[in-house]
Amino acid sequence: MRALTAERQAENTPDLQARVRPILDRRLSRDIDAPLAVALSGGGDSLALLSLAVDWARTHGRRLLVLTVDHRVQADSARWTAFARDAATRFGADWRGLVWGDAKPSTGLQAAARDARHALIADAAREAGAGVVLFGHTRDDVREAELMRAEGSTLGRVREWSPSPAWPQGRGVFLLRPLLDVSRAELRDHLRARGLDWIEDPANADLRYARSRARTALRPGDDIDLPSDIDPAVTHAAQTATVDEAGVIGWPRTRDTPRAFLAAAVLCASGGTLPPRGDQLARIAARLEAGESFTATLRGARIEAAADQVRVLRDAGETARGGLAPLALASGSSSIWDGRFEVEHASGGEIRALKGLAAAIPRPQRQEIMRFSPHARPTLPVLIAAQGASPVLAAEAGRVRVLVGQRLRAACGLVAQEGEIANLPRGADPIASLC
């Protein structure tokens, strides 16, 4: 077992607890029944996080749910999963193992594994009723991510508090990273002081991976500023925005629309999974700043900039690229269609886009949808209850919830604490009917 001097052991653990506890206190609720989830790989960062979370949870009467993903990539992954299970059990926490059983890609393995991990963890957290998942990212992770971004990576910023990047699995789930101002070395000192061992993943030193190359390239003296919380200008823009029952986002036209808010609006209105970045986003932002009136499409969304208002909605032409795809709906269960609507119907059926089917829906429904933008109407969900049945608006046949508004609020920082998650509908804004 690795050892510290008695003096250093005494100094390290209380100091680290004192640094992390205020973050947990600020973001988390106390004495509520919902479990607090912790992502545990068995590595030093996540194991140190678990030990700190256990201390906080015991003080505040919170249950912990530990989630471990077996990616089935490394030969020792089953042993690592068992190690994580045993560690969680020793800490007295509930534990659940998750498996990424899909075929592994020949390229982009780390990115695919990251996406799968977030999706599995988000699904498990939602199923257990947990609104927050703790992740053990450190200051070193931030430094590596920023170096990768500087070299052209589209990797997102590593922030203390953010909505789950998995969609739609992560609706209503937030990630809290309370160790962003702590180094890996400090965490390992903390583990040694407690007599705890951990796993070292050999992939961390494999230079085939961009993350490992960034880790090797950084020098001890290299440092960065931690990413701040959401820009107040982004939060203000989200507060001025409206979202209608067709999922159309609108806000008053100004020349200083924050680029991050524009990216969030495109992401949420399109129901997609990757926010737009780079030259295309920059060009549209520049046109808005110049006061130009125009229509453009970007990453599955249609942007309509008029003199007094900007509207962002689903691009009805996305069907040519595989968007707005039909969805089989099981009877009595809810499903997410096009990343924008949660739909439920007692008898099931198939959800499709209204595009090309408007003439077949009942006349009263055809009249009522006229109140929506002509470009938004084709992207509304309709239900075909059985083979050969006529389509009807899904909101008239069953229960439909619009996901766009809550997703936008989460992306723009309007949900900043666990208690605010509990006070919101679980992942959706309910509507009784479109008509």
XYZ file of C-alpha atoms in Angstrom:
435
model
C 0.000 0.000 0.000
C 1.309 3.467 -0.840
C 2.045 5.499 2.285
C 2.282 9.136 3.415
C 4.037 10.613 6.394
C 1.741 11.018 9.412
C 2.107 14.807 9.184
C 1.020 14.962 5.530
C -1.871 12.550 6.143
C -3.182 14.782 8.901
C -2.952 17.885 6.715
C -4.461 16.507 3.513
C -7.844 14.963 4.204
C -9.519 17.712 6.266
C -8.288 20.361 3.819
C -9.753 18.552 0.825
C -13.058 18.002 2.584
C -13.210 21.684 3.477
C -12.630 22.673 -0.168
C -15.256 20.343 -1.607
C -18.000 20.641 1.000
C -19.061 24.236 0.100
C -19.582 23.196 -3.529
C -21.767 20.267 -2.517
C -23.667 22.470 -0.062
C -24.298 25.112 -2.726
C -25.521 22.756 -5.438
C -27.227 19.908 -3.578
C -30.338 19.617 -1.446
C -30.251 18.245 2.061
C -32.478 15.648 3.661
C -34.476 14.719 0.568
C -35.420 11.182 -0.357
C -33.990 11.173 -3.884
C -30.649 9.394 -4.157
C -27.481 11.248 -5.097
C -25.668 9.377 -7.878
C -21.888 9.016 -8.120
C -20.076 7.818 -11.253
C -17.356 5.390 -10.140
C -14.824 3.784 -12.464
C -12.512 2.564 -9.709
C -9.802 5.024 -10.740
C -8.219 7.383 -8.239
C -10.294 10.435 -9.148
C -13.704 8.786 -8.887
C -12.792 6.771 -5.781
C -11.628 9.923 -3.973
C -14.862 11.618 -5.028
C -16.896 8.741 -3.601
C -15.109 8.968 -0.259
C -15.839 12.701 -0.069
C -19.454 12.230 -1.164
C -19.969 9.585 1.521
C -18.862 12.043 4.191
C -21.239 14.714 2.898
C -24.172 12.301 2.456
C -23.860 10.910 5.974
C -23.898 14.405 7.421
C -27.041 15.357 5.489
C -28.956 12.079 5.487
C -28.704 11.461 1.741
C -28.664 8.068 0.036
C -25.894 7.391 -2.467
C -26.292 5.421 -5.683
C -22.963 4.426 -7.216
C -22.966 3.755 -10.975
C -20.163 1.901 -12.746
C -19.946 1.375 -16.507
C -18.154 -1.677 -17.905
C -17.198 -0.575 -21.410
C -16.090 -4.072 -22.410
C -12.992 -2.569 -24.040
C -10.139 -3.472 -21.690
C -9.386 -7.119 -20.912
C -9.549 -6.347 -17.171
C -12.859 -4.455 -17.308
C -14.810 -7.140 -15.443
C -12.242 -7.122 -12.635
C -12.343 -3.332 -12.485
C -16.136 -3.421 -12.250
C -15.921 -5.894 -9.376
C -13.376 -3.609 -7.676
C -15.798 -0.668 -7.986
C -18.677 -2.772 -6.663
C -16.662 -3.837 -3.626
C -15.540 -0.264 -2.953
C -19.113 1.040 -3.063
C -20.237 -1.768 -0.752
C -17.497 -0.976 1.775
C -18.686 2.617 1.839
C -22.254 1.446 2.484
C -23.633 2.823 -0.807
C -26.052 1.212 -3.221
C -24.295 0.105 -6.404
C -25.390 -0.670 -9.932
C -23.245 -2.002 -12.757
C -23.952 -0.899 -16.319
C -22.607 -2.472 -19.509
C -21.782 -0.945 -22.889
C -22.507 -4.042 -24.920
C -22.686 -2.444 -28.368
C -20.189 -3.188 -31.130
C -17.113 -1.010 -30.723
C -16.151 1.427 -33.513
C -12.847 1.081 -35.314
C -12.200 4.827 -34.964
C -13.231 7.363 -32.351
C -13.396 4.739 -29.617
C -12.882 7.105 -26.682
C -15.556 9.522 -27.885
C -18.004 6.672 -28.485
C -17.234 5.221 -25.052
C -17.794 8.636 -23.462
C -21.163 9.052 -25.194
C -22.246 5.536 -24.199
C -21.126 6.086 -20.612
C -23.139 9.294 -20.271
C -26.233 7.691 -21.812
C -26.078 4.625 -19.555
C -25.482 6.680 -16.427
C -28.254 9.166 -17.274
C -30.765 6.366 -17.899
C -29.862 4.666 -14.622
C -30.034 7.932 -12.671
C -33.458 8.820 -14.050
C -34.764 5.332 -13.369
C -33.636 5.627 -9.731
C -35.078 9.126 -9.340
C -31.682 10.846 -9.065
C -31.450 14.310 -10.577
C -27.711 14.823 -9.984
C -24.702 12.647 -10.827
C -21.296 13.469 -9.320
C -18.278 13.096 -11.627
C -14.632 13.114 -10.510
C -13.126 15.430 -13.127
C -10.128 17.354 -11.816
C -8.132 20.444 -12.618
C -5.881 18.239 -14.725
C -8.880 17.162 -16.824
C -9.746 20.812 -17.449
C -6.182 21.575 -18.538
C -6.152 18.610 -20.913
C -9.557 19.479 -22.370
C -8.541 23.090 -22.972
C -5.362 21.979 -24.742
C -7.389 19.621 -26.928
C -9.842 22.424 -27.748
C -6.944 24.712 -28.675
C -5.750 22.041 -31.102
C -9.147 21.858 -32.826
C -11.140 19.365 -30.774
C -14.915 19.962 -30.543
C -14.884 18.674 -26.961
C -17.173 20.766 -24.753
C -16.015 22.829 -21.767
C -15.702 20.939 -18.484
C -17.877 22.884 -16.047
C -18.750 22.449 -12.392
C -22.492 22.157 -13.101
C -24.123 21.260 -16.393
C -27.011 19.267 -17.825
C -26.178 15.727 -18.877
C -24.797 15.733 -22.431
C -26.766 12.563 -23.232
C -30.029 13.263 -25.040
C -32.785 12.277 -24.596
C -31.542 9.921 -21.872
C -30.231 12.821 -19.788
C -33.390 14.939 -19.648
C -33.820 16.168 -16.089
C -30.333 14.939 -15.077
C -27.455 17.271 -14.154
C -23.751 16.642 -13.662
C -21.848 18.104 -10.713
C -18.043 18.111 -10.799
C -16.903 19.370 -7.385
C -13.189 18.580 -7.886
C -12.322 20.948 -10.734
C -9.986 22.973 -8.528
C -8.259 19.855 -7.168
C -5.318 18.069 -8.808
C -4.989 14.348 -9.370
C -1.979 14.319 -7.085
C -4.014 15.788 -4.232
C -6.708 13.170 -4.711
C -4.189 10.371 -4.554
C -2.743 11.854 -1.387
C -6.272 11.843 0.005
C -6.689 8.158 -0.862
C -3.354 7.213 0.666
C -4.271 9.069 3.830
C -7.369 6.886 4.076
C -5.529 3.702 3.217
C -7.391 3.250 -0.064
C -6.036 1.788 -3.291
C -7.307 2.447 -6.805
C -7.105 1.253 -10.414
C -4.751 2.731 -13.012
C -6.177 2.430 -16.533
C -3.364 1.736 -19.036
C -5.354 3.644 -21.700
C -4.412 6.846 -19.867
C -0.857 6.390 -21.138
C -1.780 5.155 -24.622
C -0.669 7.842 -27.066
C -3.086 6.640 -29.713
C -5.716 8.623 -27.822
C -5.920 12.424 -27.941
C -6.562 12.693 -24.211
C -3.388 10.742 -23.425
C -1.335 12.880 -25.815
C -2.655 16.028 -24.137
C -1.803 14.602 -20.718
C 1.755 13.926 -21.861
C 2.169 17.332 -23.534
C 1.216 19.394 -20.485
C 4.029 20.612 -18.264
C 3.679 21.031 -14.477
C 3.799 24.803 -14.782
C 1.053 24.986 -17.396
C -2.188 26.276 -15.910
C -5.560 27.594 -16.995
C -8.495 29.464 -15.553
C -11.388 27.225 -14.592
C -14.424 27.544 -16.880
C -16.932 29.911 -15.316
C -20.596 29.218 -14.856
C -22.936 30.216 -17.661
C -22.480 33.794 -18.872
C -25.156 36.087 -17.353
C -25.875 37.354 -20.867
C -26.793 33.799 -21.911
C -29.061 33.402 -18.883
C -30.736 36.741 -19.626
C -31.321 35.783 -23.249
C -32.963 32.538 -22.151
C -35.217 34.437 -19.754
C -36.492 36.615 -22.601
C -37.164 33.651 -24.904
C -40.506 31.941 -25.427
C -41.221 28.393 -26.601
C -44.564 27.528 -28.186
C -46.375 24.182 -28.382
C -44.652 23.347 -31.647
C -41.233 23.741 -30.002
C -40.454 27.055 -31.743
C -38.055 29.287 -29.783
C -38.422 33.056 -30.208
C -36.803 36.108 -28.654
C -36.730 39.881 -29.262
C -34.224 40.921 -31.907
C -31.061 42.599 -30.631
C -27.585 42.903 -32.078
C -25.885 41.271 -29.120
C -27.405 37.787 -29.019
C -24.793 35.681 -27.186
C -23.274 33.071 -29.446
C -23.620 30.414 -26.727
C -27.349 31.124 -26.464
C -27.760 30.879 -30.238
C -25.979 27.508 -30.184
C -28.247 26.295 -27.367
C -31.372 27.428 -29.226
C -30.297 25.571 -32.374
C -29.541 22.433 -30.356
C -32.838 22.445 -28.463
C -35.096 23.410 -31.370
C -33.577 20.716 -33.581
C -33.744 17.994 -30.918
C -30.145 17.139 -31.769
C -27.280 15.939 -29.638
C -24.340 18.119 -30.714
C -24.407 21.925 -30.424
C -23.201 23.830 -33.479
C -19.733 25.318 -33.304
C -17.166 26.787 -35.645
C -17.478 28.807 -38.810
C -21.158 28.161 -39.559
C -22.285 29.353 -36.134
C -19.927 32.335 -36.361
C -21.369 33.403 -39.727
C -24.958 33.334 -38.466
C -24.005 35.180 -35.275
C -22.295 37.847 -37.381
C -25.421 38.300 -39.508
C -27.501 38.760 -36.362
C -25.019 41.290 -34.999
C -25.162 43.175 -38.283
C -28.943 43.507 -38.046
C -29.543 41.538 -41.224
C -32.920 39.916 -41.906
C -32.479 36.405 -43.239
C -33.429 32.743 -43.114
C -30.814 30.032 -42.687
C -30.512 26.422 -41.623
C -27.973 25.015 -39.194
C -27.571 21.533 -37.705
C -31.219 20.545 -38.209
C -32.718 23.903 -37.207
C -34.223 26.746 -39.226
C -33.284 30.288 -38.129
C -35.644 33.114 -39.094
C -34.279 36.568 -38.323
C -36.773 39.393 -38.795
C -36.446 43.050 -37.868
C -38.031 42.630 -34.440
C -37.685 38.940 -33.594
C -35.540 35.850 -34.076
C -37.180 32.433 -34.285
C -35.456 29.060 -34.242
C -37.439 25.959 -35.153
C -37.027 22.439 -36.471
C -35.912 22.287 -40.093
C -38.664 20.412 -41.939
C -36.200 19.563 -44.710
C -34.121 17.503 -42.303
C -36.057 14.404 -43.429
C -33.726 14.171 -46.422
C -30.840 13.614 -44.002
C -32.582 11.112 -41.742
C -34.237 13.464 -39.271
C -37.905 13.410 -38.232
C -37.793 9.629 -38.598
C -40.873 7.501 -37.785
C -40.988 5.995 -34.291
C -42.788 2.849 -33.180
C -44.716 3.655 -30.001
C -45.450 0.812 -27.599
C -48.898 0.822 -26.000
C -49.089 2.564 -22.643
C -45.442 3.672 -22.612
C -43.830 7.000 -23.408
C -41.160 7.514 -26.053
C -39.148 10.477 -27.276
C -39.758 11.452 -30.868
C -37.258 13.590 -32.772
C -35.601 14.693 -29.524
C -38.360 17.290 -29.023
C -41.552 15.560 -27.908
C -42.360 12.916 -25.316
C -45.372 10.987 -26.613
C -47.604 8.426 -24.944
C -50.700 6.633 -26.276
C -52.728 3.889 -24.636
C -52.812 1.690 -27.734
C -49.442 2.557 -29.261
C -48.888 2.981 -32.977
C -46.380 4.924 -35.051
C -45.323 8.550 -34.654
C -44.476 10.433 -37.833
C -43.921 14.021 -38.874
C -46.975 15.850 -40.168
C -45.063 16.681 -43.359
C -46.958 15.203 -46.324
C -49.877 14.066 -44.124
C -51.675 17.340 -43.383
C -54.467 16.671 -45.898
C -55.237 13.339 -44.191
C -55.762 14.576 -40.623
C -59.313 15.556 -39.487
C -60.522 18.909 -40.788
C -60.793 20.585 -37.338
C -57.153 19.724 -36.686
C -56.126 21.136 -40.065
C -57.819 24.392 -39.146
C -56.300 24.594 -35.694
C -52.676 24.061 -36.753
C -52.954 27.151 -38.924
C -52.025 29.177 -35.845
C -48.492 27.781 -36.050
C -45.784 28.952 -38.409
C -46.148 27.259 -41.812
C -42.563 26.066 -41.432
C -43.254 24.553 -37.988
C -46.426 22.659 -38.945
C -44.684 19.910 -40.963
C -42.539 19.031 -37.934
C -45.447 18.352 -35.554
C -45.929 14.729 -34.429
C -48.890 12.734 -35.729
C -50.027 9.291 -34.652
C -51.041 6.445 -36.922
C -52.656 4.089 -34.420
C -52.790 1.018 -36.663
C -51.870 -0.050 -40.176
C -54.193 1.680 -42.623
C -55.527 4.105 -39.998
C -55.758 7.809 -40.747
C -53.204 10.041 -39.007
C -54.245 12.347 -36.181
C -52.265 14.924 -34.255
C -50.459 13.040 -31.509
C -51.548 15.596 -28.908
C -55.194 14.882 -29.760
C -54.793 11.116 -29.511
C -52.683 10.784 -26.375
C -50.298 12.660 -24.087
C -47.611 14.888 -25.566
C -44.953 16.852 -23.704
C -42.729 19.446 -25.349
C -39.091 19.003 -24.285
C -37.643 22.088 -25.967
C -38.325 24.694 -23.277
C -36.923 22.849 -20.301
C -33.893 21.732 -22.272
C -33.191 25.348 -23.215
C -33.507 26.489 -19.593
C -31.090 23.786 -18.478
C -28.573 24.537 -21.227
C -28.571 28.258 -20.425
C -28.040 28.027 -16.676
C -31.576 28.677 -15.428
C -31.415 25.486 -13.351
C -28.519 25.944 -10.924
C -29.314 23.673 -7.959
C -30.705 20.230 -7.274
C -33.781 21.693 -5.598
C -34.727 23.485 -8.801
C -34.700 20.172 -10.686
C -37.154 18.650 -8.234
C -39.554 21.567 -8.713
C -39.681 21.119 -12.497
C -41.689 18.553 -14.479
C -39.466 15.524 -15.054
C -37.925 16.460 -18.369
C -40.854 18.068 -20.141
C -43.434 20.831 -20.297
C -46.877 19.211 -20.461
C -49.490 20.261 -22.967
C -53.004 18.907 -23.013
C -53.578 19.529 -26.685
C -52.251 21.416 -29.642
C -55.760 22.454 -30.564
